[in-house]
Coordinates of C-alpha atoms in Angstrom, one line a residue:
M1 CA -13.7 24.3 27.2
S2 CA -15.4 21.3 28.8
T3 CA -18.5 19.6 27.5
L4 CA -21.5 21.6 28.4
C5 CA -24.1 18.9 28.5
H6 CA -24.8 15.1 28.2
E7 CA -28.5 14.4 27.2
F8 CA -29.0 14.0 23.4
S9 CA -32.0 14.3 21.2
K10 CA -32.4 13.0 17.6
I11 CA -36.0 14.2 17.0
G12 CA -36.1 17.3 14.8
F13 CA -34.2 20.5 15.6
T14 CA -34.7 21.4 19.2
D15 CA -32.7 22.8 22.1
Q16 CA -31.7 19.1 22.8
T17 CA -30.3 18.7 19.2
V18 CA -26.6 17.9 19.4
I19 CA -24.0 19.5 17.1
L20 CA -20.4 18.4 16.7
C21 CA -17.5 20.8 16.3
D22 CA -15.7 19.7 13.1
Q23 CA -12.3 20.3 14.6
C24 CA -12.2 19.5 18.3
E25 CA -15.1 16.9 18.0
K26 CA -16.8 18.1 21.1
E27 CA -20.6 17.8 21.2
Y28 CA -22.9 20.6 22.2
H29 CA -26.6 21.0 22.7
I30 CA -28.1 23.8 20.6
G31 CA -29.8 25.2 23.7
C32 CA -26.6 25.1 25.8
L33 CA -24.7 27.0 23.0
R34 CA -27.4 29.7 23.2
E35 CA -27.5 29.7 27.0
H36 CA -23.7 30.2 27.2
N37 CA -23.7 32.9 24.4
L38 CA -21.6 30.7 22.1
A39 CA -24.0 30.5 19.2
N40 CA -27.6 31.2 18.4
L41 CA -28.4 28.5 15.8
K42 CA -31.8 28.4 14.1
K43 CA -31.0 25.3 12.1
L44 CA -28.1 22.9 11.6
P45 CA -25.4 24.8 9.5
K46 CA -24.3 23.5 6.1
G47 CA -20.7 22.5 5.8
D48 CA -18.2 22.7 8.6
W49 CA -19.1 24.2 12.0
F50 CA -16.6 25.3 14.7
C51 CA -17.4 26.0 18.3
R52 CA -14.6 28.6 18.7
N53 CA -12.4 30.8 16.6
N54 CA -9.3 28.7 17.6
C55 CA -10.9 25.6 16.2
K56 CA -11.6 27.5 12.9
R57 CA -8.0 28.8 12.9
I58 CA -6.5 25.3 13.4
N59 CA -8.8 23.8 10.8
S60 CA -7.8 26.5 8.2
L61 CA -4.0 26.0 9.0
L62 CA -4.3 22.3 8.6
K63 CA -6.0 22.6 5.3
N64 CA -3.1 24.8 4.1
L65 CA -0.6 22.2 5.3
L66 CA -2.4 19.4 3.6
N67 CA -2.5 21.3 0.3
R68 CA 1.3 21.7 0.3
E69 CA 3.7 19.5 -1.6
P70 CA 5.6 17.0 0.5
E71 CA 8.5 18.7 2.3
T72 CA 12.0 17.5 1.5
L73 CA 14.0 17.3 4.7
S74 CA 16.8 19.8 4.9
D75 CA 20.5 18.9 5.3
D76 CA 20.4 20.5 8.8
M77 CA 17.7 18.0 9.8
L78 CA 19.5 15.1 8.2
M79 CA 22.9 15.9 9.8
F80 CA 22.4 14.1 13.1
W81 CA 20.8 11.1 11.2
R82 CA 23.8 10.8 8.8
E83 CA 26.2 10.8 11.8
K84 CA 24.3 8.0 13.4
Q85 CA 24.4 6.0 10.1
R86 CA 28.2 6.4 9.8
S87 CA 28.7 4.6 13.1
N88 CA 27.2 1.5 11.4
K89 CA 30.1 -0.5 9.8
N90 CA 27.9 -2.0 7.2
H91 CA 26.3 1.2 6.1
N92 CA 27.0 2.9 2.8
S93 CA 27.8 6.5 3.7
E94 CA 28.1 7.5 0.0
A95 CA 24.4 6.5 -0.5
D96 CA 23.4 8.7 2.5
S97 CA 24.7 11.8 0.8
N98 CA 22.3 11.3 -2.2
I99 CA 19.3 10.2 -0.3
E100 CA 16.2 12.4 -0.4
M101 CA 13.7 12.0 2.4
K102 CA 10.3 13.7 2.4
F103 CA 7.8 14.5 5.1
V104 CA 4.2 13.8 3.9
L105 CA 1.0 14.8 5.7
L106 CA -2.2 13.3 4.4
R107 CA -5.9 13.2 5.4
G108 CA -7.0 9.7 4.5
K109 CA -10.6 10.7 3.9
S110 CA -9.7 13.3 1.2
A111 CA -6.4 12.0 -0.1
A112 CA -5.9 12.3 -3.9
R113 CA -5.8 9.0 -5.8
E114 CA -2.0 9.2 -6.4
S115 CA -1.5 9.6 -2.7
R116 CA -3.6 6.6 -1.6
K117 CA -0.8 4.2 -2.4
L118 CA 1.2 5.7 0.5
L119 CA -1.8 5.1 2.8
T120 CA -1.8 1.4 1.6
Q121 CA 1.8 1.1 2.5
T122 CA 1.1 2.7 5.9
V123 CA -1.6 0.1 6.7
K124 CA 0.9 -2.7 5.8
I125 CA 3.6 -1.2 8.1
F126 CA 1.1 -0.9 11.0
H127 CA 0.0 -4.5 10.5
E128 CA 3.7 -5.5 10.6
G129 CA 4.1 -4.0 14.0
F130 CA 0.6 -4.6 15.5
D131 CA -2.0 -7.3 15.6
P132 CA -5.4 -6.0 14.2
I133 CA -7.2 -3.7 16.7
I134 CA -10.7 -5.1 16.5
D135 CA -13.8 -3.2 17.4
S136 CA -15.8 -5.4 19.7
T137 CA -19.1 -4.2 18.3
S138 CA -18.6 -4.4 14.5
G139 CA -15.7 -6.9 14.4
R140 CA -13.8 -4.5 12.1
D141 CA -10.1 -3.6 12.3
F142 CA -9.5 -0.1 13.6
I143 CA -6.2 0.4 11.7
P144 CA -7.4 0.8 8.1
S145 CA -10.3 3.0 9.4
M146 CA -7.9 5.3 11.2
V147 CA -5.5 5.5 8.2
Y148 CA -8.3 6.1 5.6
G149 CA -10.4 8.4 7.8
R150 CA -13.5 6.2 7.9
K151 CA -16.2 5.8 10.5
I152 CA -16.4 2.5 12.4
W153 CA -19.4 2.1 14.6
S154 CA -19.4 5.0 17.1
Q155 CA -15.8 6.1 16.1
D156 CA -15.5 8.7 13.3
F157 CA -11.9 9.1 12.1
A158 CA -12.6 11.8 9.5
G159 CA -10.2 14.1 11.3
M160 CA -7.4 11.6 11.5
L161 CA -4.2 12.5 9.6
C162 CA -1.3 10.3 8.5
A163 CA 2.2 11.7 8.9
M164 CA 4.9 9.7 7.1
L165 CA 8.5 9.8 6.0
T166 CA 9.2 8.6 2.4
I167 CA 12.3 7.7 0.5
D168 CA 11.7 7.3 -3.3
S169 CA 8.0 7.3 -2.8
K170 CA 8.3 4.4 -0.3
V171 CA 7.0 4.9 3.3
V172 CA 9.7 4.0 5.8
T173 CA 7.9 5.2 9.0
A174 CA 4.5 6.6 9.7
G175 CA 2.1 7.6 12.5
T176 CA -1.6 8.5 12.8
L177 CA -2.1 12.1 14.1
R178 CA -5.2 14.0 15.2
V179 CA -5.4 17.6 16.3
F180 CA -8.4 18.4 18.5
D181 CA -7.8 22.0 19.6
E182 CA -5.1 24.3 20.7
D183 CA -4.7 22.3 23.9
I184 CA -4.1 18.8 22.6
A185 CA -3.2 16.5 19.7
E186 CA -2.9 12.7 19.8
L187 CA -0.5 10.2 18.1
P188 CA -2.4 6.9 18.5
I189 CA -0.3 4.5 16.4
V190 CA 3.3 4.8 15.0
A191 CA 5.4 2.1 13.3
T192 CA 8.5 1.8 11.2
R193 CA 8.9 -0.7 8.3
K194 CA 10.8 -3.7 9.8
S195 CA 13.7 -3.4 7.3
N196 CA 14.2 0.2 8.4
Q197 CA 14.0 -0.2 12.2
G198 CA 16.8 1.0 14.3
K199 CA 18.0 3.5 11.8
G200 CA 16.7 6.7 13.3
Y201 CA 13.9 7.3 10.8
F202 CA 11.2 7.7 13.4
Q203 CA 13.2 10.3 15.2
L204 CA 13.2 12.4 12.1
L205 CA 9.4 11.9 11.6
F206 CA 8.7 12.8 15.2
T207 CA 10.8 16.0 14.8
C208 CA 8.6 16.9 11.7
I209 CA 5.4 16.2 13.7
E210 CA 6.6 18.4 16.6
K211 CA 7.4 21.1 14.1
V212 CA 3.9 21.0 12.6
L213 CA 2.2 21.0 16.0
S214 CA 4.3 23.9 17.2
S215 CA 3.5 25.9 14.1
L216 CA -0.2 25.4 15.0
K217 CA 0.5 26.5 18.6
I218 CA -0.7 23.2 20.0
K219 CA 0.2 22.9 23.7
K220 CA 0.4 19.1 24.3
I221 CA 0.7 15.8 22.5
V222 CA -0.5 12.5 24.0
L223 CA -0.2 8.9 23.0
P224 CA -0.9 5.4 24.3
A225 CA 2.2 3.4 25.1
A226 CA 2.6 -0.3 25.9
D227 CA 4.6 -1.1 29.0
D228 CA 7.6 -2.4 27.1
A229 CA 7.7 0.9 25.0
R230 CA 7.1 3.4 27.8
S231 CA 10.8 3.9 28.7
M232 CA 11.6 4.7 25.0
W233 CA 9.0 7.4 24.9
T234 CA 10.0 8.9 28.3
Q235 CA 13.8 8.7 27.9
K236 CA 14.2 9.3 24.2
F237 CA 11.3 11.6 23.3
G238 CA 10.6 13.4 26.5
F239 CA 7.1 12.1 27.4
E240 CA 5.8 11.6 30.9
L241 CA 3.1 9.5 32.4
I242 CA -0.2 11.4 32.9
A243 CA -1.3 11.6 36.5
P244 CA -4.6 9.8 37.3
D245 CA -6.5 13.1 38.0
Q246 CA -5.2 14.6 34.8
L247 CA -6.2 11.5 32.9
T248 CA -9.7 11.6 34.2
E249 CA -10.0 15.3 33.2
L250 CA -8.6 14.5 29.8
R251 CA -11.1 11.8 29.1
Q252 CA -13.9 14.0 30.2
S253 CA -12.9 17.0 28.1
C254 CA -11.7 14.9 25.0
P255 CA -13.6 11.6 25.0
A256 CA -12.6 10.8 21.4
I257 CA -8.9 10.2 22.4
M258 CA -7.8 6.7 21.5
T259 CA -6.9 4.3 24.3
F260 CA -6.0 0.7 23.9
Q261 CA -6.0 -2.2 26.4
G262 CA -2.6 -2.8 28.1
T263 CA -1.3 0.8 27.4
S264 CA -0.7 3.9 29.5
I265 CA -1.4 7.4 28.3
L266 CA 1.7 9.6 28.1
Q267 CA 2.0 13.3 27.4
K268 CA 4.5 15.9 26.3
E269 CA 4.4 19.6 26.5
L270 CA 5.3 21.2 23.1
A271 CA 7.6 24.2 22.6
R272 CA 6.0 27.2 20.9

């Protein structure tokens, strides 16, 4: 569904009052919702509000996923990774057989205290791979705000998730992930610890992310790719460049999607 309206009012509760869907993050006028028979609100609801049943469904499923214990990767998932490691002459194949990797999904804003150390590690990994991404208005770095689910000026990252792969409670690779609705999810930043690069860890993490999104019946994932990384995403992970007309439509229907200077937006259709 595209945005219904554009003029906002902050004075009292009127037809021009704007309400935000707590899943897809689209904004709606109270009057427009009533006019399109989507909702007849007499006051701002307490707690979460969802513009559609699908947004409510996705939010509920995500909460269930976030409440689960970290998932230990199965031998089937690790089989290809172990084969790749055996081709490395300096690699200890015996150590591979005893390694235990876990897929962890956290919401920074509501992460338990014992999980926050993983978020701290994630911020360090991102800063290893990227310069600080500075908000021009506030001068603050976007990266910690995205990881911890904070608000920075006009950007609210409360819905941002962190997907990570851990070995012995140490994050080896991670990505920020946000699911908007059944049509689209985004993967704004990904990075692997420098000492673990080139070992296939991110391929495993991305497989886990695809598995999660497919279970939610999400149709597409998008991400911003620097020019020197575009071929990796297209050739290795199956992404393609979004056509200009599609990109315009995407930015209109989902303005909260992250874009960075010097990057192109890529997309991938997800298997159900």
